[in-house]
mmCIF file of C-alpha atoms in Angstrom:
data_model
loop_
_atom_site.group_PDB
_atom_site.id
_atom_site.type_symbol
_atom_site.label_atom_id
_atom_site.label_comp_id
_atom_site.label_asym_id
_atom_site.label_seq_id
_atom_site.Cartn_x
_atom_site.Cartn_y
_atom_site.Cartn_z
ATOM 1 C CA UNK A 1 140.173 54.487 38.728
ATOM 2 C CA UNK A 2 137.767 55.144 35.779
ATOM 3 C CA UNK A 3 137.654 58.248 33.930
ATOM 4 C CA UNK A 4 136.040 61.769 35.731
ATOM 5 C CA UNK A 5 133.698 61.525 33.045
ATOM 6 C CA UNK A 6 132.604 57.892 33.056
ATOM 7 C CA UNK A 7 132.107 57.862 36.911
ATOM 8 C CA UNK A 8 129.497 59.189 39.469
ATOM 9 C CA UNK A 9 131.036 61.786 41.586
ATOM 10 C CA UNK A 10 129.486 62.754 45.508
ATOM 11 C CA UNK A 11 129.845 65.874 45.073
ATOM 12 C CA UNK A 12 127.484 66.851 41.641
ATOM 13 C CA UNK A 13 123.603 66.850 42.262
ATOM 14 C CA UNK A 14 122.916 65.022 39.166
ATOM 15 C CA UNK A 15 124.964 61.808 40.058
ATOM 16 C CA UNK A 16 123.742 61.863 43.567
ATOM 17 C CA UNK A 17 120.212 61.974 42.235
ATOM 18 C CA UNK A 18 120.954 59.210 39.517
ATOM 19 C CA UNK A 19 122.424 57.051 42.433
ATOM 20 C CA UNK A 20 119.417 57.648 44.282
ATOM 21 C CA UNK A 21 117.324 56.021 41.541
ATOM 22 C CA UNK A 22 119.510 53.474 41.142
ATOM 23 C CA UNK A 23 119.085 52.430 45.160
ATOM 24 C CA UNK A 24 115.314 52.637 44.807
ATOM 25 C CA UNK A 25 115.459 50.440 41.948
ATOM 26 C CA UNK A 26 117.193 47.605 43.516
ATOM 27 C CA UNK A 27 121.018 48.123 43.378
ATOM 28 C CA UNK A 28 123.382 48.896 46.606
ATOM 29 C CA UNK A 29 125.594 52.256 46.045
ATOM 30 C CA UNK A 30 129.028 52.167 47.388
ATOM 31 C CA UNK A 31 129.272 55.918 47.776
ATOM 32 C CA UNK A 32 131.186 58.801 49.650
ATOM 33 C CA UNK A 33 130.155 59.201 53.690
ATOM 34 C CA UNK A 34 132.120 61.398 55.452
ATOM 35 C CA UNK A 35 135.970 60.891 55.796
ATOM 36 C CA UNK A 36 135.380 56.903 54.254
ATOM 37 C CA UNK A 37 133.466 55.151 52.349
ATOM 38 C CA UNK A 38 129.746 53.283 52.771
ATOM 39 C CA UNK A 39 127.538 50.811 51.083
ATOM 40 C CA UNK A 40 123.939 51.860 50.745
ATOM 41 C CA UNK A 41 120.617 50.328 50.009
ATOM 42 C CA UNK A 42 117.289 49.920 50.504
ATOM 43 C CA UNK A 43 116.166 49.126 53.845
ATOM 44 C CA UNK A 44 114.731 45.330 52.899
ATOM 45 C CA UNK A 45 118.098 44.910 51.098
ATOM 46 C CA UNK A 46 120.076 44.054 54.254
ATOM 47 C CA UNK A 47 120.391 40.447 53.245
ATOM 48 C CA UNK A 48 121.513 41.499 49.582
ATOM 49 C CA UNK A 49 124.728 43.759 51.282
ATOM 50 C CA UNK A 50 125.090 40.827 53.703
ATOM 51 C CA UNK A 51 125.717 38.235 50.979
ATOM 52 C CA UNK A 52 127.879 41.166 48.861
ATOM 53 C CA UNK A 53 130.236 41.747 51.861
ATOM 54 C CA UNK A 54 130.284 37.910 52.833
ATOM 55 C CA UNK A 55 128.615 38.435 55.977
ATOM 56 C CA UNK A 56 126.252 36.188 57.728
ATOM 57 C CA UNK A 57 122.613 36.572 56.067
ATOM 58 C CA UNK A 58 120.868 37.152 59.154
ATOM 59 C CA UNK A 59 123.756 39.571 60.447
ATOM 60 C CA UNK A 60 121.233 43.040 61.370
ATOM 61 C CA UNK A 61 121.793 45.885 59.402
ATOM 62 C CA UNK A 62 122.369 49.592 60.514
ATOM 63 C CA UNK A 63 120.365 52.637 59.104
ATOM 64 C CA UNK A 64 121.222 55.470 57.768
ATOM 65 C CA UNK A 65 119.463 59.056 56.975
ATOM 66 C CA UNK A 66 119.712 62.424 55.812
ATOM 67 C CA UNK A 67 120.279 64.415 59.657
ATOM 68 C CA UNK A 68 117.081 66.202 59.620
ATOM 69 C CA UNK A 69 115.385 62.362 59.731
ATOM 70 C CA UNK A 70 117.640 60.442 61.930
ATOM 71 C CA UNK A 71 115.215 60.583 64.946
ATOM 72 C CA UNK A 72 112.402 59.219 62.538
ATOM 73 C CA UNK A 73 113.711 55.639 63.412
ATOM 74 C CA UNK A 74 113.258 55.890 67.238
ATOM 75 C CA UNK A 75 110.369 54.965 68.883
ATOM 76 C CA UNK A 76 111.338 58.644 71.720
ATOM 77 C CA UNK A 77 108.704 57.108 74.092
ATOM 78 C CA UNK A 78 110.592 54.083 75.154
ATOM 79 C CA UNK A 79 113.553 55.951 76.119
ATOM 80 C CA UNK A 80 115.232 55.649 79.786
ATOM 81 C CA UNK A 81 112.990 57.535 82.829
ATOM 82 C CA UNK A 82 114.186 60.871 83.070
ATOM 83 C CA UNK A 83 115.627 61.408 79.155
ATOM 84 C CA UNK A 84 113.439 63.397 77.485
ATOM 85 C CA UNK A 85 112.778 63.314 73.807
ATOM 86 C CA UNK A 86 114.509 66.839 73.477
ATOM 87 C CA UNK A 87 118.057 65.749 74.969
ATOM 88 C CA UNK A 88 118.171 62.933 72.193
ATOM 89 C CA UNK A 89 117.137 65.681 70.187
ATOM 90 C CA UNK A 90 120.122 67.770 70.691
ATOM 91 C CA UNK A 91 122.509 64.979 70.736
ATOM 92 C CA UNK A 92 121.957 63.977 67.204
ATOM 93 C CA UNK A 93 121.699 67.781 66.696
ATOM 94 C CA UNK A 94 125.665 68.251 68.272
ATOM 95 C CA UNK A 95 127.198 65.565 66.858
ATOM 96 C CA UNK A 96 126.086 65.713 63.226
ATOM 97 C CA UNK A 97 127.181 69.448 63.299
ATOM 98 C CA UNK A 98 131.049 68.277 63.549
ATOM 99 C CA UNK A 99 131.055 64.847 61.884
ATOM 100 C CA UNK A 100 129.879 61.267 61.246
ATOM 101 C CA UNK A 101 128.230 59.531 64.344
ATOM 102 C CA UNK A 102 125.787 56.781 65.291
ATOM 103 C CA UNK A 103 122.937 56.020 67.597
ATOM 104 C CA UNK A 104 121.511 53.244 68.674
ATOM 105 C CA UNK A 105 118.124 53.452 70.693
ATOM 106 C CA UNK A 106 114.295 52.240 70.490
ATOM 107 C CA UNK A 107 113.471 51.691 67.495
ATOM 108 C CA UNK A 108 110.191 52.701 65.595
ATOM 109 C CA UNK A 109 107.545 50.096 64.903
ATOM 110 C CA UNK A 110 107.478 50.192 61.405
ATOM 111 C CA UNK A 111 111.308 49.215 60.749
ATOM 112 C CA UNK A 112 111.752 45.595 59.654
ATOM 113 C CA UNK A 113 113.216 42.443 61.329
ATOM 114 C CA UNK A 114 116.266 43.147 59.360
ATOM 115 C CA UNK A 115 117.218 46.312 60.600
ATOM 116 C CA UNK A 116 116.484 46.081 64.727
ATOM 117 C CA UNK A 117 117.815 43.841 67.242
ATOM 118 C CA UNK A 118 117.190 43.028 71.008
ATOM 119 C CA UNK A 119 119.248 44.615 73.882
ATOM 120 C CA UNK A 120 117.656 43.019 76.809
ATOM 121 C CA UNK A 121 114.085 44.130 76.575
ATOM 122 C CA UNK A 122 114.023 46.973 74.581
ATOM 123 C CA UNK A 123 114.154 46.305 70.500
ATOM 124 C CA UNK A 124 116.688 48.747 69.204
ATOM 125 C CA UNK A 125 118.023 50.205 66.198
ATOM 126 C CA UNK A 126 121.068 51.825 64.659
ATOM 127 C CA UNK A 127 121.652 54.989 62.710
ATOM 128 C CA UNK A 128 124.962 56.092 60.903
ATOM 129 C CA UNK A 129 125.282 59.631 59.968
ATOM 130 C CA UNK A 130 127.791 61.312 57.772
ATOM 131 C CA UNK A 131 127.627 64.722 59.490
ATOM 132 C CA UNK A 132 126.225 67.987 58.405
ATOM 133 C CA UNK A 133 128.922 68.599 56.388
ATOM 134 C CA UNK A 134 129.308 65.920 53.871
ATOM 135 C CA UNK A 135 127.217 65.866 50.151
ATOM 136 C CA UNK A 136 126.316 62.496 50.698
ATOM 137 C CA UNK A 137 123.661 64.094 53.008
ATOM 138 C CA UNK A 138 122.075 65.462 49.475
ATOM 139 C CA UNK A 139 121.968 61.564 48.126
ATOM 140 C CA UNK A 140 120.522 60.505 51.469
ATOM 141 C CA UNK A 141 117.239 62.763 51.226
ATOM 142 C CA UNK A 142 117.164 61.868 47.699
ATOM 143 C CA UNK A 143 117.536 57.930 48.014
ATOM 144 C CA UNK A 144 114.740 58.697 51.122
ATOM 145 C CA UNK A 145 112.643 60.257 48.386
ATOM 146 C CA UNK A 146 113.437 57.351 45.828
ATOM 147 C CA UNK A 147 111.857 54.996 48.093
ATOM 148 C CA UNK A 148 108.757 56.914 49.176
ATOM 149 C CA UNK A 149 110.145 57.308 52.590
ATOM 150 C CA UNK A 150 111.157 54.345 53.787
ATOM 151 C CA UNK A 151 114.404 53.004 55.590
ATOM 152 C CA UNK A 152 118.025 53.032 54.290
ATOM 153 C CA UNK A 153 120.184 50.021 55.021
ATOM 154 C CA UNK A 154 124.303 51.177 55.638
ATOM 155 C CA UNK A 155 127.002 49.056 56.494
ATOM 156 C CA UNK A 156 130.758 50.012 56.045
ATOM 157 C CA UNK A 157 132.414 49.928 52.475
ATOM 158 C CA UNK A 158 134.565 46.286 52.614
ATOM 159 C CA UNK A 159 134.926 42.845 52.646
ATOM 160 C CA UNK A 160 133.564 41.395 55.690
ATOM 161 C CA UNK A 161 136.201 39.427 58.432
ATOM 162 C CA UNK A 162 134.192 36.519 57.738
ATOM 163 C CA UNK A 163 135.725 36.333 54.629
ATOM 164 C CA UNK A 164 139.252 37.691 55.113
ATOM 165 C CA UNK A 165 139.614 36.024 58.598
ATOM 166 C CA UNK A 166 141.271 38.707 60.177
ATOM 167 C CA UNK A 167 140.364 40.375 63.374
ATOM 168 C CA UNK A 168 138.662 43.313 61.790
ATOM 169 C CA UNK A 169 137.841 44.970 58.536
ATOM 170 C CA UNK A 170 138.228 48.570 58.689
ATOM 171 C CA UNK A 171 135.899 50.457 56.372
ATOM 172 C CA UNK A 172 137.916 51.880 53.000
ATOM 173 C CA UNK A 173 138.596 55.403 52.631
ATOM 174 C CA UNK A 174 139.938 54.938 49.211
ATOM 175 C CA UNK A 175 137.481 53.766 46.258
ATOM 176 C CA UNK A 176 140.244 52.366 44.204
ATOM 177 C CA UNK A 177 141.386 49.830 46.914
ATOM 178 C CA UNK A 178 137.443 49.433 47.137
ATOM 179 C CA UNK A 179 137.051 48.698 43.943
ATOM 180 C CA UNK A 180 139.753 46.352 44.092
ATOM 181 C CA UNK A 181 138.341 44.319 46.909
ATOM 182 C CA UNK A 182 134.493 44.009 45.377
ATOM 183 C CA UNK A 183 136.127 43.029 41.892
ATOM 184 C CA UNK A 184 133.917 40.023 41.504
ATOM 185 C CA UNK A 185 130.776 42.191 42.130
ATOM 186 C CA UNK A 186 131.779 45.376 41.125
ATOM 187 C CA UNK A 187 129.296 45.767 38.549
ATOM 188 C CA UNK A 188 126.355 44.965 40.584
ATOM 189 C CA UNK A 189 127.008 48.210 42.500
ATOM 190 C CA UNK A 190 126.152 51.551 42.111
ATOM 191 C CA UNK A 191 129.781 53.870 42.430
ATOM 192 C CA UNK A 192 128.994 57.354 44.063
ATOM 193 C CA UNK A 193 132.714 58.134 44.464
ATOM 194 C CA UNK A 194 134.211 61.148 46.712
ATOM 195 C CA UNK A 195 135.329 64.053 44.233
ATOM 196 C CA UNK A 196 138.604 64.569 46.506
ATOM 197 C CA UNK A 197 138.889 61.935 48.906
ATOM 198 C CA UNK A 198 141.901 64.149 50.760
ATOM 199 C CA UNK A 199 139.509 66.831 50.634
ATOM 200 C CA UNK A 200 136.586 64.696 52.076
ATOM 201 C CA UNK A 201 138.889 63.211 54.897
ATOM 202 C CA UNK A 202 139.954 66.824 55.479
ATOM 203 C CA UNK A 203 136.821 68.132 56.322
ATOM 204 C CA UNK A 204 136.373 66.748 59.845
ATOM 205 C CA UNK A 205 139.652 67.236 61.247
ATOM 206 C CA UNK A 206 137.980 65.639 64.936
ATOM 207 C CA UNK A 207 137.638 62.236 62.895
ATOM 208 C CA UNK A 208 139.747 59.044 62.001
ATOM 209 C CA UNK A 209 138.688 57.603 58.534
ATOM 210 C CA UNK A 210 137.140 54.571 60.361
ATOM 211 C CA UNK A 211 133.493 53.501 61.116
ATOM 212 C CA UNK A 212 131.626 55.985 63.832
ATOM 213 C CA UNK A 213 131.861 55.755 67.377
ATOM 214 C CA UNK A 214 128.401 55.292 68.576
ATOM 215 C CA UNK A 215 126.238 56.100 71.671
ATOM 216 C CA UNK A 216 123.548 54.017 73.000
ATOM 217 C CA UNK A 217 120.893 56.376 73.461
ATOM 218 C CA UNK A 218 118.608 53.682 75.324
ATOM 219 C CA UNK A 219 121.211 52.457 77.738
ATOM 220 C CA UNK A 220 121.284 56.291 79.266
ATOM 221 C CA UNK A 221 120.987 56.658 83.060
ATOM 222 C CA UNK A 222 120.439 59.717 85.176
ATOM 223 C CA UNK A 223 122.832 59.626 88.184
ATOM 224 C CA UNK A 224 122.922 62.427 90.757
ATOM 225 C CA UNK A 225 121.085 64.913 88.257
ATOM 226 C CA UNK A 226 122.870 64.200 85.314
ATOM 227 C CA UNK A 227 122.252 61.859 82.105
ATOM 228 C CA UNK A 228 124.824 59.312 81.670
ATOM 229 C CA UNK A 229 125.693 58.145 77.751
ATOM 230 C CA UNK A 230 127.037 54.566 77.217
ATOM 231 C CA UNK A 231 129.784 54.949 74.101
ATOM 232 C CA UNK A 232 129.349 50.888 72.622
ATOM 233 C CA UNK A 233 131.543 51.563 70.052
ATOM 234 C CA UNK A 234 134.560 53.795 69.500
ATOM 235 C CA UNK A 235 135.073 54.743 66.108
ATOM 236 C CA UNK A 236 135.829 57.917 64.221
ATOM 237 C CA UNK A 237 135.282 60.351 67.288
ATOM 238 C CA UNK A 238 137.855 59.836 69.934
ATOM 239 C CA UNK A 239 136.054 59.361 73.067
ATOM 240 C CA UNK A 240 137.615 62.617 74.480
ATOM 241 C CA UNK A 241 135.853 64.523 71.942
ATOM 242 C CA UNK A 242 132.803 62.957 73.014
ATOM 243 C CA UNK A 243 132.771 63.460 76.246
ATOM 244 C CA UNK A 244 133.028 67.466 75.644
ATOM 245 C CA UNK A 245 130.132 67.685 73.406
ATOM 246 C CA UNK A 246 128.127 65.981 76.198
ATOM 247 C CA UNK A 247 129.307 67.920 78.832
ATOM 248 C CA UNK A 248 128.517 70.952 76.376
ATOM 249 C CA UNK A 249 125.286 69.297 76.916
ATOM 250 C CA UNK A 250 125.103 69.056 80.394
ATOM 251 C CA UNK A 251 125.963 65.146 80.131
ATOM 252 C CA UNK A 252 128.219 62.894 81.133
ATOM 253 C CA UNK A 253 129.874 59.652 78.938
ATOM 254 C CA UNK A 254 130.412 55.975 79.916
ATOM 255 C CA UNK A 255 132.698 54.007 78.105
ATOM 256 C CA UNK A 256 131.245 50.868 77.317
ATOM 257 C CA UNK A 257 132.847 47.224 77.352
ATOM 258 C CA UNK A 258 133.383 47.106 73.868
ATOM 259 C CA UNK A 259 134.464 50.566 73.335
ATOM 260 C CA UNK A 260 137.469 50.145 75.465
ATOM 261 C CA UNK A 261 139.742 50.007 72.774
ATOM 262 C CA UNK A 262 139.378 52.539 69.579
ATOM 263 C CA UNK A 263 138.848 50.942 65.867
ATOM 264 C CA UNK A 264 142.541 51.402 64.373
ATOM 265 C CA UNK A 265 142.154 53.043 60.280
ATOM 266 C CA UNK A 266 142.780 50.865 57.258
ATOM 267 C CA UNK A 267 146.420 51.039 56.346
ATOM 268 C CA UNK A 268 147.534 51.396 52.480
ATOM 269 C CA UNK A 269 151.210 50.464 51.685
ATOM 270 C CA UNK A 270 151.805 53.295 49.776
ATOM 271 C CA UNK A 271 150.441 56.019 52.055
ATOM 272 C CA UNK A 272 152.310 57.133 55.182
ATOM 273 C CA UNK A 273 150.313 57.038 58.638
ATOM 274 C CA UNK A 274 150.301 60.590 58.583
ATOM 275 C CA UNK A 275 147.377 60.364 55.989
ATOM 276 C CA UNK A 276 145.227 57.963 57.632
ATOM 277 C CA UNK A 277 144.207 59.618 60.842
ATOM 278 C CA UNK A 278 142.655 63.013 62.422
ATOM 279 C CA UNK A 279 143.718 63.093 66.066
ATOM 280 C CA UNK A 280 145.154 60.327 67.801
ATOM 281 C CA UNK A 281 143.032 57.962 69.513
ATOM 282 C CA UNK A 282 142.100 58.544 73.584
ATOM 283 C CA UNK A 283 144.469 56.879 75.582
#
């Protein structure tokens, strides 16, 4: 790991705000989100992280954004009959209060190609957010400033599966097994490193150091009075968890095909399991 004084650390304003710069002038940031760690960059970069990670160039990229601007990249008059724009509202509101989540729903008309895909009829997109409670939420807004307002690219902090050929490539919650794994491109990214990554990991007890679940915000149904929520993916949050902050909500969860079985954490040889998770995953 480089010197404290020779890297950019999450947690001081100035690096953040240096980072931010950095994004808006062309360079991906691996930085600090939450409990693990993210790459960053604009949003008509998606094909640059693509290439960096070894992933398909065409694969779609998920946003990202500061928590007061995640609803910015919905398009809240498409959603399901009977969901009103408030409910989404305090969804993203609950959920970014304890931790990092996602969202996928209708997306907004000015996002690009890059950063939306089809379910079915409607044209959706993805947002990742670290939760209230992490500083990368102060290099967010500034990297939304940097670029006058316009769309972040995210995708999680490794070397794609299409590269290592394994099943799955959990994100890294340690940047110098990060570092290790980017070596040949390593200095074409920006390094926005967690101060105290058992600190950072300690702050949302709830969450596994593994990508967020995510809910499908345009997949929602209303049956017998109540607003259904389709969990497509299930990450960080165990899906018990979930279900109580929607039925704090007055909402009930659906575990979706793919989010039958939880994302397992990376494993480092010299850590014991006790480090790598929160809670257990939902049975």
């Amino acid at each position: 790991m480089p010197d404290d004084h020779d890297r950019l650390v999450l947690d001081r304003p100035a690096d953040a705000e240096l980072a931010a710069r950095l994004l808006a002038a062309g360079r991906p940031v691996a930085h600090g989100f939450a409990n693990v760690y993210a790459l960053t960059a604009r949003g008509d970069a998606v094909q640059r992280l693509n290439v960096l990670k070894g992933r398909p160039c065409d694969q779609v990229g998920s946003l990202t954004a500061a928590t007061g601007h995640v609803l910015d990249a919905f398009d809240l008059s498409r959603l399901p009959p009977g969901v009103p724009p408030s409910l989404v509202a305090d969804v993203v509101e609950a959920f970014a209060a304890i931790g990092p989540f996602g969202f996928r729903g209708p997306a907004a008309a000015r996002l690009p190609a890059g950063l939306t895909a089809w379910d079915g009829p409607t044209r959706t997109t993805q947002v990742i957010v670290p939760g209230d409670a992490c500083p990368s939420q102060r290099f967010l807004a500034a990297a939304t400033d940097a670029v006058g307002g316009g769309p972040l690219a995210i995708t999680s902090a490794n070397r794609s599966r299409h590269v290592t050929g394994d099943a799955d490539a959990p994100a890294h919650w340690r940047a110098d097994a990060l570092r290790t794994e980017l070596a040949d491109v390593a200095d074409a990214v920006v390094w926005l490193e967690h101060a105290d990554e058992a600190a950072a990991r300690a702050r949302f007890p709830c969450h596994t150091p593994v990508s967020t679940s995510i809910l499908a915000l345009h997949r929602a149904e209303r049956v017998r009075g109540r607003v259904h929520l389709v969990l497509e993916r299930h990450g960080s949050l165990g899906a018990d968890d979930v279900a109580r902050v929607l039925a704090s909500l007055g909402m009930r969860l659906t575990i979706g095909p793919r989010a039958a079985a939880r994302l397992a954490p990376r494993s480092y040889a010299d850590d014991p399991p006790s480090r790598l998770v929160g809670r257990p995953a939902a049975r």
